Amino acid sequence: GTKSSAIPVSGCSVYIIDDLRVTATLYQIDPGTYATDPSTFRGIIGRKYTLRIFTNSNTPRRYSHL
């Protein structure tokens, strides 16, 4: 693949929220890389998910139905 020229963003608050309003917090593992705790979150087939990202500027970004 092609290498991205995007600059990683650290210190964000990142969440996945499902259609039942269950929320999972993602934790930063590297600059710009966030992950869930696999012992507490697993996606379920048929559910709808929204990814919410709050950057250092507190500007929310929302990506629906992943």
Short mmCIF file of C-alpha atoms in Angstrom, two decimals:
data_model
loop_
_atom_site.label_atom_id
_atom_site.label_comp_id
_atom_site.label_asym_id
_atom_site.label_seq_id
_atom_site.Cartn_x
_atom_site.Cartn_y
_atom_site.Cartn_z
CA GLY A 1 0.00 0.00 0.00
CA THR A 2 0.80 3.67 -0.07
CA LYS A 3 2.34 5.28 2.99
CA SER A 4 0.13 7.99 4.48
CA SER A 5 1.42 11.53 4.89
CA ALA A 6 -1.07 12.18 7.73
CA ILE A 7 0.37 13.42 11.01
CA PRO A 8 -0.66 11.19 13.96
CA VAL A 9 -2.70 12.91 16.67
CA SER A 10 -2.01 12.04 20.30
CA GLY A 11 -4.09 12.64 23.39
CA CYS A 12 -7.50 12.19 21.80
CA SER A 13 -10.55 10.79 23.53
CA VAL A 14 -11.91 8.01 21.31
CA TYR A 15 -15.10 6.00 21.79
CA ILE A 16 -17.21 3.43 19.96
CA ILE A 17 -20.94 3.62 20.69
CA ASP A 18 -23.36 0.96 19.47
CA ASP A 19 -27.03 1.28 18.55
CA LEU A 20 -27.99 0.22 22.11
CA ARG A 21 -25.87 3.12 23.45
CA VAL A 22 -23.22 0.83 24.90
CA THR A 23 -19.92 2.75 24.92
CA ALA A 24 -16.39 1.36 24.64
CA THR A 25 -13.36 3.57 25.28
CA LEU A 26 -10.32 3.25 23.06
CA TYR A 27 -6.86 3.70 24.57
CA GLN A 28 -3.84 5.22 22.86
CA ILE A 29 -1.17 2.60 22.18
CA ASP A 30 1.05 4.73 19.90
CA PRO A 31 0.77 8.30 18.59
CA GLY A 32 -2.32 8.28 16.38
CA THR A 33 -3.15 4.62 17.15
CA TYR A 34 -6.04 3.77 19.46
CA ALA A 35 -7.48 0.39 20.41
CA THR A 36 -10.20 -1.12 22.56
CA ASP A 37 -9.54 -3.54 25.39
CA PRO A 38 -10.33 -6.88 23.71
CA SER A 39 -11.38 -8.38 27.05
CA THR A 40 -14.20 -5.84 27.39
CA PHE A 41 -15.27 -5.04 23.79
CA ARG A 42 -16.09 -7.15 20.78
CA GLY A 43 -18.17 -6.10 17.82
CA ILE A 44 -21.40 -7.99 17.27
CA ILE A 45 -22.72 -8.82 13.80
CA GLY A 46 -25.89 -6.86 13.08
CA ARG A 47 -25.19 -3.97 15.45
CA LYS A 48 -24.49 -0.47 14.19
CA TYR A 49 -21.48 1.42 15.55
CA THR A 50 -20.44 5.06 15.70
CA LEU A 51 -16.82 6.11 16.19
CA ARG A 52 -16.44 9.39 18.11
CA ILE A 53 -13.12 11.18 18.24
CA PHE A 54 -12.41 14.26 20.35
CA THR A 55 -9.10 15.89 19.45
CA ASN A 56 -7.02 18.12 21.71
CA SER A 57 -9.07 21.05 20.41
CA ASN A 58 -12.22 19.26 21.68
CA THR A 59 -13.65 19.23 18.17
CA PRO A 60 -15.78 16.09 17.88
CA ARG A 61 -15.53 13.92 14.80
CA ARG A 62 -18.18 11.28 14.29
CA TYR A 63 -18.08 8.37 11.85
CA SER A 64 -21.32 6.42 11.72
CA HIS A 65 -22.20 2.83 10.92
CA LEU A 66 -18.79 1.24 10.80
#
